[in-house]
Amino acid sequence: MAEATQAYEVGRHPELPPPRSEVGVLGWLKHNLFSSPFNVVLTLLVVWFLWTVIPPLFEWMVLNSVWTADTRKECWARMAVPEDGACWAFIKGRIQLFIYGFYPHPLRWRVNLSFVLLVLAIVPVLYDKLPGRKYALWYAAAFPFIAGWLLVGGFGLTPVDTDQFGGILLTLIIGVTGISFSLPIGILLALGRRSTMLVPRVLCVLFIEFIRGVPLITLLFVAATMLNYFLPPGTVFDLLVRVLIMVTLFSAAYIAEVVRGGLQAIPRGQFEAADSLGLTYFQAHLTIVLPQALKISIPGIVNTFIGLYKDTTLVLIIGMLDPLGIGRASLADPVWLGLAREVYIFVALFFFICCFSMSRYSLYLERKLHTGHNY
Amino acid sequence: MKPIHAIAAAAAVAALALSAAATAGTLDDVKARGVLRCVVSTGIPGFAYPDANGVWKGFDIDFCRATAAAVLGDPKKIKEVTATGKTRFTLLNAGEGDVLWRNTTITFSRDVGVKLRFHGVNYYDGQGFMVKKSAGIKSATELDGASICIQTGTTTELNLADYFHSNNMKYEAVTIETNDEARQNYVAGRCDVYTTDASGLAATRSTFANPDDHVILPEIISKEPLGPATRQGDAQWSDIITWVLNATITAEEKGITQANLDDMKNSKDPEVLRLLGVEGNQGKELGLSKDWAYNIIKAVGNYGEIFERNIGVKTPIGLERGLNALWTNGGLQYSPPFR
């Protein structure tokens, strides 16, 4: 009481700690979860939902799971109640198949080496603070060709047919090729579409509109089956190469539209400033327009890449076995019949990890490149 | 003729000439390549699946190996061209595979319309129904108004429609893409009935914790003779596929097995001796080696052995021979004589 009655001179009142209901766990809860009656209801609903879903899922995936068994029967016999837990032994026994597909066993070091080289190539591209980044980028540009040589063979290495590729290896090949080639092609297409020259513009518009107007699955079907009718029989034109071309072109058309959106957001003044400085078309675009346009386009570009990465599972329809295809084929093994849940959850986890990392990286990139005003 | 037309015409002629050259003999192509390319499924329980090491196994795969053993003398020299139900015929007709061993029903429209050649039946199947025992249904005629899980892009859709139409019954189709999807839907109760080929039903039923809680109804509503196919217009290659299949059946009829194969070379039966290439010249007439059939049986055994190893009663699939028993045992498997 004494404190309350104490008189202070104006402006001399000491700062008091905030009320307890505004700080710490309680404050956080109040502000984030129970700030209004509607939010109270939502919070309770979500808690109830998580409460009903997570414990059984955790029980199924972790507590009751079985990690060693040779058949499904044995797996289920090891559980208190059959089918009550995940039978990860199935996935564990086939993890090599999921990673390498049908790549010949003695040559799998080449796949492993490619994975390591891929990481080494990606790091300098993603982080610009590495020493000697300039040389690392040259290496990254050469990586697709080095990896191609390692995986396919030839020139001193035992050749491996691309139809033996499968699983995560296949997804990464299609994903990485599609992503790294579709971005430059997409930028060129976007520039072409905005060009004042008639022929490139019409060609780019036709290409983009055609590809965007056709589902990817149709393009893959054309790649897998129709092309052979057009090409002379006996022409060996690898199915994987056909798929890579189609996937790259497909995603390039989408990238082109995303980049065009970015280009259109650049005020005319920027172009005019570049012109008045006497910069050529390429100088102006490389130094002034594209850096800004691409920065704006990052969310859209990453969105397209994530879509492309997930679309790689469509190759299943034309008989190529990506992780999902390997999983489904493995489900036909008589001694393991009926474990579809395990397979689909495993594949979903794999794709989630890949796509979530991509989306996190894009957030990081946006923040790093955010040089404008912060509102 | 404008130059561009002339070029186009020349290209067309060249393409035709090339195609004629390439389709002249699948046998020569396969021998030159040293590998037999079989169009196989992307996974059908017991018929085609990869094991943990990535080696393909199954009933259809064994017949593919048998073909490779006959043509190239080595059952390992195969390449599996995995195809879905939708791409299998285009892959074959586009020349990406040499022969199709892929759980494929022989029908008029496929033989005539899709322009394939079929070469006998390696598995007699038929479409059936599976329901939960608790539903108390005893016959397919009681299925009026049921919701039915059915795979798309197969002959089963049409059979189902025909059967229900002709019996004046209604049903609600729950279309699904794969067997596993059907299983999940059926277990979750989104459909009362699952219909597919009886072999598939047996495989699915074996995956339940309590298989006895589910019954496969007695009615088989369709004929699904599954057999190998090749492109039209290559009589020699067609003969080879036909007689590879016949060789496995004849071997069972004559009691030739993987185990007693070498003893059978001293058999008194002239047909056995012709089959194993001890006498006569049949291999050469087919364009193959003398010991082609010997190689088949050495590699995969006779028809019964292939059946029992992959889908027979001792496997988790647990199929009875049924219609696929030899004709001498009341089944339909019957091979023309090697004479």
mmCIF file of N, CA and C in Angstrom, chain A residues 57-115:
data_model
loop_
_atom_site.group_PDB
_atom_site.id
_atom_site.type_symbol
_atom_site.label_atom_id
_atom_site.label_comp_id
_atom_site.label_asym_id
_atom_site.label_seq_id
_atom_site.Cartn_x
_atom_site.Cartn_y
_atom_site.Cartn_z
ATOM 1 N N LEU A 57 -1.057 -42.844 -33.460
ATOM 2 C CA LEU A 57 -0.086 -42.843 -34.541
ATOM 3 C C LEU A 57 1.300 -43.147 -33.988
ATOM 4 N N PHE A 58 1.627 -42.498 -32.861
ATOM 5 C CA PHE A 58 2.923 -42.721 -32.238
ATOM 6 C C PHE A 58 3.049 -44.175 -31.811
ATOM 7 N N GLU A 59 1.972 -44.690 -31.247
ATOM 8 C CA GLU A 59 1.973 -46.085 -30.841
ATOM 9 C C GLU A 59 2.235 -46.993 -32.041
ATOM 10 N N TRP A 60 1.512 -46.693 -33.136
ATOM 11 C CA TRP A 60 1.630 -47.542 -34.323
ATOM 12 C C TRP A 60 3.016 -47.424 -34.945
ATOM 13 N N MET A 61 3.507 -46.178 -35.057
ATOM 14 C CA MET A 61 4.763 -45.975 -35.776
ATOM 15 C C MET A 61 5.984 -46.324 -34.945
ATOM 16 N N VAL A 62 5.927 -46.098 -33.637
ATOM 17 C CA VAL A 62 7.141 -46.242 -32.818
ATOM 18 C C VAL A 62 7.009 -47.366 -31.793
ATOM 19 N N LEU A 63 6.061 -47.236 -30.883
ATOM 20 C CA LEU A 63 6.015 -48.161 -29.744
ATOM 21 C C LEU A 63 5.787 -49.599 -30.188
ATOM 22 N N ASN A 64 4.810 -49.803 -31.084
ATOM 23 C CA ASN A 64 4.457 -51.177 -31.460
ATOM 24 C C ASN A 64 5.164 -51.634 -32.734
ATOM 25 N N SER A 65 6.111 -50.840 -33.224
ATOM 26 C CA SER A 65 6.706 -51.198 -34.518
ATOM 27 C C SER A 65 7.689 -52.355 -34.347
ATOM 28 N N VAL A 66 7.868 -53.064 -35.455
ATOM 29 C CA VAL A 66 8.772 -54.213 -35.456
ATOM 30 C C VAL A 66 9.862 -53.946 -36.490
ATOM 31 N N TRP A 67 11.102 -54.116 -36.082
ATOM 32 C CA TRP A 67 12.213 -53.768 -36.968
ATOM 33 C C TRP A 67 12.950 -54.975 -37.525
ATOM 34 N N THR A 68 12.720 -56.159 -36.963
ATOM 35 C CA THR A 68 13.383 -57.328 -37.541
ATOM 36 C C THR A 68 12.379 -58.442 -37.741
ATOM 37 N N ALA A 69 12.236 -58.863 -38.980
ATOM 38 C CA ALA A 69 11.377 -59.982 -39.333
ATOM 39 C C ALA A 69 11.676 -60.322 -40.775
ATOM 40 N N ASP A 70 11.379 -61.563 -41.146
ATOM 41 C CA ASP A 70 11.646 -61.968 -42.526
ATOM 42 C C ASP A 70 10.387 -62.045 -43.369
ATOM 43 N N THR A 71 9.232 -62.135 -42.713
ATOM 44 C CA THR A 71 7.978 -62.167 -43.452
ATOM 45 C C THR A 71 6.956 -61.327 -42.706
ATOM 46 N N ARG A 72 5.861 -61.038 -43.382
ATOM 47 C CA ARG A 72 4.820 -60.254 -42.736
ATOM 48 C C ARG A 72 4.218 -61.042 -41.570
ATOM 49 N N LYS A 73 4.033 -62.341 -41.790
ATOM 50 C CA LYS A 73 3.449 -63.182 -40.732
ATOM 51 C C LYS A 73 4.282 -63.099 -39.458
ATOM 52 N N GLU A 74 5.620 -63.245 -39.645
ATOM 53 C CA GLU A 74 6.519 -63.198 -38.506
ATOM 54 C C GLU A 74 6.409 -61.835 -37.819
ATOM 55 N N CYS A 75 6.330 -60.790 -38.664
ATOM 56 C CA CYS A 75 6.256 -59.421 -38.184
ATOM 57 C C CYS A 75 5.023 -59.243 -37.299
ATOM 58 N N TRP A 76 3.898 -59.681 -37.809
ATOM 59 C CA TRP A 76 2.644 -59.510 -37.067
ATOM 60 C C TRP A 76 2.635 -60.393 -35.833
ATOM 61 N N ALA A 77 3.313 -61.545 -35.934
ATOM 62 C CA ALA A 77 3.342 -62.442 -34.774
ATOM 63 C C ALA A 77 4.109 -61.810 -33.627
ATOM 64 N N ARG A 78 5.047 -60.921 -33.936
ATOM 65 C CA ARG A 78 5.838 -60.287 -32.886
ATOM 66 C C ARG A 78 5.086 -59.167 -32.181
ATOM 67 N N MET A 79 3.931 -58.798 -32.719
ATOM 68 C CA MET A 79 3.167 -57.727 -32.080
ATOM 69 C C MET A 79 2.153 -58.333 -31.118
ATOM 70 N N ALA A 80 1.781 -57.524 -30.135
ATOM 71 C CA ALA A 80 0.777 -57.995 -29.192
ATOM 72 C C ALA A 80 -0.522 -58.290 -29.933
ATOM 73 N N VAL A 81 -0.920 -57.352 -30.802
ATOM 74 C CA VAL A 81 -2.099 -57.534 -31.639
ATOM 75 C C VAL A 81 -1.631 -57.386 -33.092
ATOM 76 N N PRO A 82 -1.923 -58.356 -33.957
ATOM 77 C CA PRO A 82 -1.468 -58.235 -35.345
ATOM 78 C C PRO A 82 -1.981 -56.941 -35.975
ATOM 79 N N GLU A 83 -1.181 -56.353 -36.828
ATOM 80 C CA GLU A 83 -1.534 -55.147 -37.571
ATOM 81 C C GLU A 83 -1.591 -53.920 -36.673
ATOM 82 N N ASP A 84 -1.182 -54.079 -35.395
ATOM 83 C CA ASP A 84 -1.317 -52.976 -34.458
ATOM 84 C C ASP A 84 -0.098 -52.060 -34.472
ATOM 85 N N GLY A 85 0.931 -52.483 -35.183
ATOM 86 C CA GLY A 85 2.134 -51.662 -35.237
ATOM 87 C C GLY A 85 2.690 -51.641 -36.644
ATOM 88 N N ALA A 86 3.629 -50.713 -36.872
ATOM 89 C CA ALA A 86 4.236 -50.638 -38.193
ATOM 90 C C ALA A 86 5.268 -51.734 -38.327
ATOM 91 N N CYS A 87 5.340 -52.293 -39.511
ATOM 92 C CA CYS A 87 6.287 -53.364 -39.756
ATOM 93 C C CYS A 87 7.461 -52.768 -40.538
ATOM 94 N N TRP A 88 8.305 -52.023 -39.829
ATOM 95 C CA TRP A 88 9.393 -51.342 -40.548
ATOM 96 C C TRP A 88 10.446 -52.305 -41.047
ATOM 97 N N ALA A 89 10.393 -53.553 -40.569
ATOM 98 C CA ALA A 89 11.360 -54.543 -41.049
ATOM 99 C C ALA A 89 11.280 -54.667 -42.573
ATOM 100 N N PHE A 90 10.067 -54.524 -43.085
ATOM 101 C CA PHE A 90 9.848 -54.619 -44.534
ATOM 102 C C PHE A 90 10.638 -53.531 -45.266
ATOM 103 N N ILE A 91 10.502 -52.291 -44.789
ATOM 104 C CA ILE A 91 11.213 -51.172 -45.412
ATOM 105 C C ILE A 91 12.715 -51.331 -45.204
ATOM 106 N N LYS A 92 13.081 -51.734 -43.984
ATOM 107 C CA LYS A 92 14.498 -51.858 -43.662
ATOM 108 C C LYS A 92 15.170 -52.867 -44.590
ATOM 109 N N GLY A 93 14.503 -53.994 -44.814
ATOM 110 C CA GLY A 93 15.085 -55.017 -45.680
ATOM 111 C C GLY A 93 15.226 -54.564 -47.117
ATOM 112 N N ARG A 94 14.451 -53.569 -47.506
ATOM 113 C CA ARG A 94 14.465 -53.134 -48.900
ATOM 114 C C ARG A 94 15.016 -51.738 -49.066
ATOM 115 N N ILE A 95 15.700 -51.233 -48.045
ATOM 116 C CA ILE A 95 16.123 -49.845 -48.120
ATOM 117 C C ILE A 95 17.071 -49.632 -49.305
ATOM 118 N N GLN A 96 17.884 -50.652 -49.592
ATOM 119 C CA GLN A 96 18.797 -50.535 -50.741
ATOM 120 C C GLN A 96 18.012 -50.406 -52.033
ATOM 121 N N LEU A 97 16.929 -51.206 -52.125
ATOM 122 C CA LEU A 97 16.096 -51.149 -53.323
ATOM 123 C C LEU A 97 15.458 -49.768 -53.445
ATOM 124 N N PHE A 98 15.045 -49.203 -52.302
ATOM 125 C CA PHE A 98 14.430 -47.881 -52.327
ATOM 126 C C PHE A 98 15.437 -46.809 -52.744
ATOM 127 N N ILE A 99 16.693 -46.984 -52.359
ATOM 128 C CA ILE A 99 17.689 -45.951 -52.672
ATOM 129 C C ILE A 99 18.216 -46.113 -54.095
ATOM 130 N N TYR A 100 18.652 -47.335 -54.440
ATOM 131 C CA TYR A 100 19.380 -47.516 -55.696
ATOM 132 C C TYR A 100 18.515 -48.071 -56.828
ATOM 133 N N GLY A 101 17.320 -48.533 -56.533
ATOM 134 C CA GLY A 101 16.561 -49.221 -57.570
ATOM 135 C C GLY A 101 17.279 -50.497 -57.957
ATOM 136 N N PHE A 102 17.411 -50.732 -59.246
ATOM 137 C CA PHE A 102 17.998 -51.984 -59.717
ATOM 138 C C PHE A 102 19.441 -51.788 -60.182
ATOM 139 N N TYR A 103 20.068 -50.730 -59.690
ATOM 140 C CA TYR A 103 21.461 -50.453 -60.052
ATOM 141 C C TYR A 103 22.337 -51.628 -59.625
ATOM 142 N N PRO A 104 23.234 -52.113 -60.516
ATOM 143 C CA PRO A 104 24.022 -53.312 -60.187
ATOM 144 C C PRO A 104 24.786 -53.148 -58.866
ATOM 145 N N HIS A 105 24.720 -54.181 -58.025
ATOM 146 C CA HIS A 105 25.322 -54.100 -56.691
ATOM 147 C C HIS A 105 26.785 -53.682 -56.688
ATOM 148 N N PRO A 106 27.646 -54.331 -57.507
ATOM 149 C CA PRO A 106 29.077 -53.991 -57.385
ATOM 150 C C PRO A 106 29.372 -52.548 -57.781
ATOM 151 N N LEU A 107 28.465 -51.910 -58.524
ATOM 152 C CA LEU A 107 28.763 -50.565 -59.027
ATOM 153 C C LEU A 107 28.111 -49.475 -58.200
ATOM 154 N N ARG A 108 27.543 -49.854 -57.050
ATOM 155 C CA ARG A 108 26.772 -48.855 -56.306
ATOM 156 C C ARG A 108 27.639 -47.768 -55.687
ATOM 157 N N TRP A 109 28.956 -48.028 -55.588
ATOM 158 C CA TRP A 109 29.836 -46.956 -55.100
ATOM 159 C C TRP A 109 29.727 -45.737 -56.006
ATOM 160 N N ARG A 110 29.398 -45.960 -57.277
ATOM 161 C CA ARG A 110 29.297 -44.817 -58.187
ATOM 162 C C ARG A 110 28.096 -43.947 -57.826
ATOM 163 N N VAL A 111 27.007 -44.613 -57.403
ATOM 164 C CA VAL A 111 25.843 -43.852 -56.970
ATOM 165 C C VAL A 111 26.174 -43.082 -55.698
ATOM 166 N N ASN A 112 26.843 -43.771 -54.743
ATOM 167 C CA ASN A 112 27.204 -43.110 -53.487
ATOM 168 C C ASN A 112 28.084 -41.900 -53.760
ATOM 169 N N LEU A 113 29.072 -42.093 -54.644
ATOM 170 C CA LEU A 113 29.973 -40.990 -54.978
ATOM 171 C C LEU A 113 29.172 -39.836 -55.577
ATOM 172 N N SER A 114 28.203 -40.173 -56.434
ATOM 173 C CA SER A 114 27.386 -39.112 -57.037
ATOM 174 C C SER A 114 26.601 -38.357 -55.978
ATOM 175 N N PHE A 115 26.081 -39.094 -54.975
ATOM 176 C CA PHE A 115 25.342 -38.423 -53.899
ATOM 177 C C PHE A 115 26.266 -37.437 -53.173
#
